[in-house]
Structures are given as structure tokens and as C-alpha cells.
Amino acid sequence: MCKYCESHEDYYEGSLIDEKVDLGFGGEMRIWSLIDPEKRKLGLIMLNLKTSEQLEFFKSINFCPVCGERLNSGNR
């Protein structure tokens, strides 16, 4: 397993992407893309730092998109 698809204690540790985007009057948006190997999902999380509103999108995957390793069977 690589540093992106191995299990982490902190949910956001090992993020593929971790960026802040300035939306002007809408405030700053923090965006993460990560792999959750236990649930076998690729996630995109967006947090509006001004309003604390968080949106999450997850897609089921079987293999790490970085190293190609098969993710553990975990929850289906």
C-alpha cells in the first residue's frame, strides 16, 4: 500500500489533494480528495471556511488510483 491508501488515524491524513480556494465574497473553500481503504471509497470533501458547511462525495473503488493495490475487503 502507498501513503495515500494505507489506513490513517486522522481522517484527512494522506490526502491526494488538500487545497484552499478563495471564493471572494463567499469566503474560502478547503477541498480534500482522499482514499478510505476500509470502506473502499474515493472521496471529495469541500468545506466552506466562512459558513462551516461541508459537502462530501464518495465513489466506490476496488483499487488504489495511485499505486494500483487492491484495497482491503472491509465493508462492501
PDB file of C-alpha atoms in Angstrom:
ATOM      1  CA  MET A   1       0.000   0.000   0.000  1.00  0.00           C
ATOM      2  CA  CYS A   2       1.127   3.565  -0.607  1.00  0.00           C
ATOM      3  CA  LYS A   3       0.895   6.629   1.656  1.00  0.00           C
ATOM      4  CA  TYR A   4      -2.487   7.507   0.112  1.00  0.00           C
ATOM      5  CA  CYS A   5      -4.321   4.193   0.522  1.00  0.00           C
ATOM      6  CA  GLU A   6      -2.931   2.942   3.841  1.00  0.00           C
ATOM      7  CA  SER A   7      -5.080   3.417   6.951  1.00  0.00           C
ATOM      8  CA  HIS A   8      -4.593   6.708   8.811  1.00  0.00           C
ATOM      9  CA  GLU A   9      -5.588   7.742  12.323  1.00  0.00           C
ATOM     10  CA  ASP A  10      -6.595  11.211  11.119  1.00  0.00           C
ATOM     11  CA  TYR A  11      -9.382  11.124   8.502  1.00  0.00           C
ATOM     12  CA  TYR A  12      -7.725  13.777   6.313  1.00  0.00           C
ATOM     13  CA  GLU A  13      -4.160  12.493   6.642  1.00  0.00           C
ATOM     14  CA  GLY A  14      -2.787  11.160   3.365  1.00  0.00           C
ATOM     15  CA  SER A  15      -4.987  13.370   1.178  1.00  0.00           C
ATOM     16  CA  LEU A  16      -4.441  13.241  -2.580  1.00  0.00           C
ATOM     17  CA  ILE A  17      -5.429  16.916  -2.753  1.00  0.00           C
ATOM     18  CA  ASP A  18      -5.597  19.439   0.091  1.00  0.00           C
ATOM     19  CA  GLU A  19      -6.125  22.965  -1.240  1.00  0.00           C
ATOM     20  CA  LYS A  20      -7.729  26.252  -0.236  1.00  0.00           C
ATOM     21  CA  VAL A  21      -9.641  28.207  -2.864  1.00  0.00           C
ATOM     22  CA  ASP A  22     -10.697  31.840  -2.365  1.00  0.00           C
ATOM     23  CA  LEU A  23     -14.308  32.356  -3.497  1.00  0.00           C
ATOM     24  CA  GLY A  24     -14.228  36.125  -2.951  1.00  0.00           C
ATOM     25  CA  PHE A  25     -17.290  37.282  -1.009  1.00  0.00           C
ATOM     26  CA  GLY A  26     -18.262  33.597  -0.492  1.00  0.00           C
ATOM     27  CA  GLY A  27     -15.191  33.043   1.666  1.00  0.00           C
ATOM     28  CA  GLU A  28     -12.518  30.379   1.382  1.00  0.00           C
ATOM     29  CA  MET A  29     -13.236  26.792   0.433  1.00  0.00           C
ATOM     30  CA  ARG A  30     -10.980  23.939   1.568  1.00  0.00           C
ATOM     31  CA  ILE A  31     -11.010  20.906  -0.724  1.00  0.00           C
ATOM     32  CA  TRP A  32      -9.709  17.388   0.074  1.00  0.00           C
ATOM     33  CA  SER A  33      -9.572  14.301  -2.064  1.00  0.00           C
ATOM     34  CA  LEU A  34      -8.788  11.100  -0.175  1.00  0.00           C
ATOM     35  CA  ILE A  35      -8.982   7.324  -0.210  1.00  0.00           C
ATOM     36  CA  ASP A  36     -10.839   5.467   2.547  1.00  0.00           C
ATOM     37  CA  PRO A  37      -9.367   1.934   2.286  1.00  0.00           C
ATOM     38  CA  GLU A  38     -11.668   0.388   4.944  1.00  0.00           C
ATOM     39  CA  LYS A  39     -14.814   1.424   3.078  1.00  0.00           C
ATOM     40  CA  ARG A  40     -13.109   1.129  -0.353  1.00  0.00           C
ATOM     41  CA  LYS A  41     -14.128   4.626  -1.395  1.00  0.00           C
ATOM     42  CA  LEU A  42     -12.557   7.623  -3.108  1.00  0.00           C
ATOM     43  CA  GLY A  43     -13.816  10.839  -1.520  1.00  0.00           C
ATOM     44  CA  LEU A  44     -14.052  14.521  -2.331  1.00  0.00           C
ATOM     45  CA  ILE A  45     -14.772  16.788   0.654  1.00  0.00           C
ATOM     46  CA  MET A  46     -15.412  20.514   0.368  1.00  0.00           C
ATOM     47  CA  LEU A  47     -15.575  22.765   3.444  1.00  0.00           C
ATOM     48  CA  ASN A  48     -16.649  26.404   3.296  1.00  0.00           C
ATOM     49  CA  LEU A  49     -14.448  28.023   5.948  1.00  0.00           C
ATOM     50  CA  LYS A  50     -16.815  31.014   6.237  1.00  0.00           C
ATOM     51  CA  THR A  51     -20.036  29.057   6.892  1.00  0.00           C
ATOM     52  CA  SER A  52     -18.555  25.707   8.061  1.00  0.00           C
ATOM     53  CA  GLU A  53     -20.841  23.960   5.553  1.00  0.00           C
ATOM     54  CA  GLN A  54     -19.281  20.686   4.385  1.00  0.00           C
ATOM     55  CA  LEU A  55     -20.155  18.666   1.298  1.00  0.00           C
ATOM     56  CA  GLU A  56     -18.915  15.109   0.792  1.00  0.00           C
ATOM     57  CA  PHE A  57     -18.990  12.904  -2.289  1.00  0.00           C
ATOM     58  CA  PHE A  58     -17.765   9.287  -2.297  1.00  0.00           C
ATOM     59  CA  LYS A  59     -17.351   6.737  -5.081  1.00  0.00           C
ATOM     60  CA  SER A  60     -16.736   3.014  -4.525  1.00  0.00           C
ATOM     61  CA  ILE A  61     -13.381   1.737  -5.804  1.00  0.00           C
ATOM     62  CA  ASN A  62     -11.583  -1.615  -5.622  1.00  0.00           C
ATOM     63  CA  PHE A  63      -8.026  -0.481  -6.386  1.00  0.00           C
ATOM     64  CA  CYS A  64      -5.909   2.490  -5.300  1.00  0.00           C
ATOM     65  CA  PRO A  65      -5.801   5.033  -8.163  1.00  0.00           C
ATOM     66  CA  VAL A  66      -2.189   5.894  -7.230  1.00  0.00           C
ATOM     67  CA  CYS A  67      -0.387   2.570  -6.689  1.00  0.00           C
ATOM     68  CA  GLY A  68      -2.917   0.099  -8.151  1.00  0.00           C
ATOM     69  CA  GLU A  69      -3.004  -2.021  -4.961  1.00  0.00           C
ATOM     70  CA  ARG A  70      -6.237  -3.907  -4.301  1.00  0.00           C
ATOM     71  CA  LEU A  71      -7.965  -2.274  -1.324  1.00  0.00           C
ATOM     72  CA  ASN A  72      -8.831  -4.489   1.644  1.00  0.00           C
ATOM     73  CA  SER A  73     -12.214  -6.185   1.663  1.00  0.00           C
ATOM     74  CA  GLY A  74     -13.539  -4.068   4.581  1.00  0.00           C
ATOM     75  CA  ASN A  75     -17.200  -3.030   4.279  1.00  0.00           C
ATOM     76  CA  ARG A  76     -18.887  -3.555   0.938  1.00  0.00           C
TER      77      ARG A  76
END
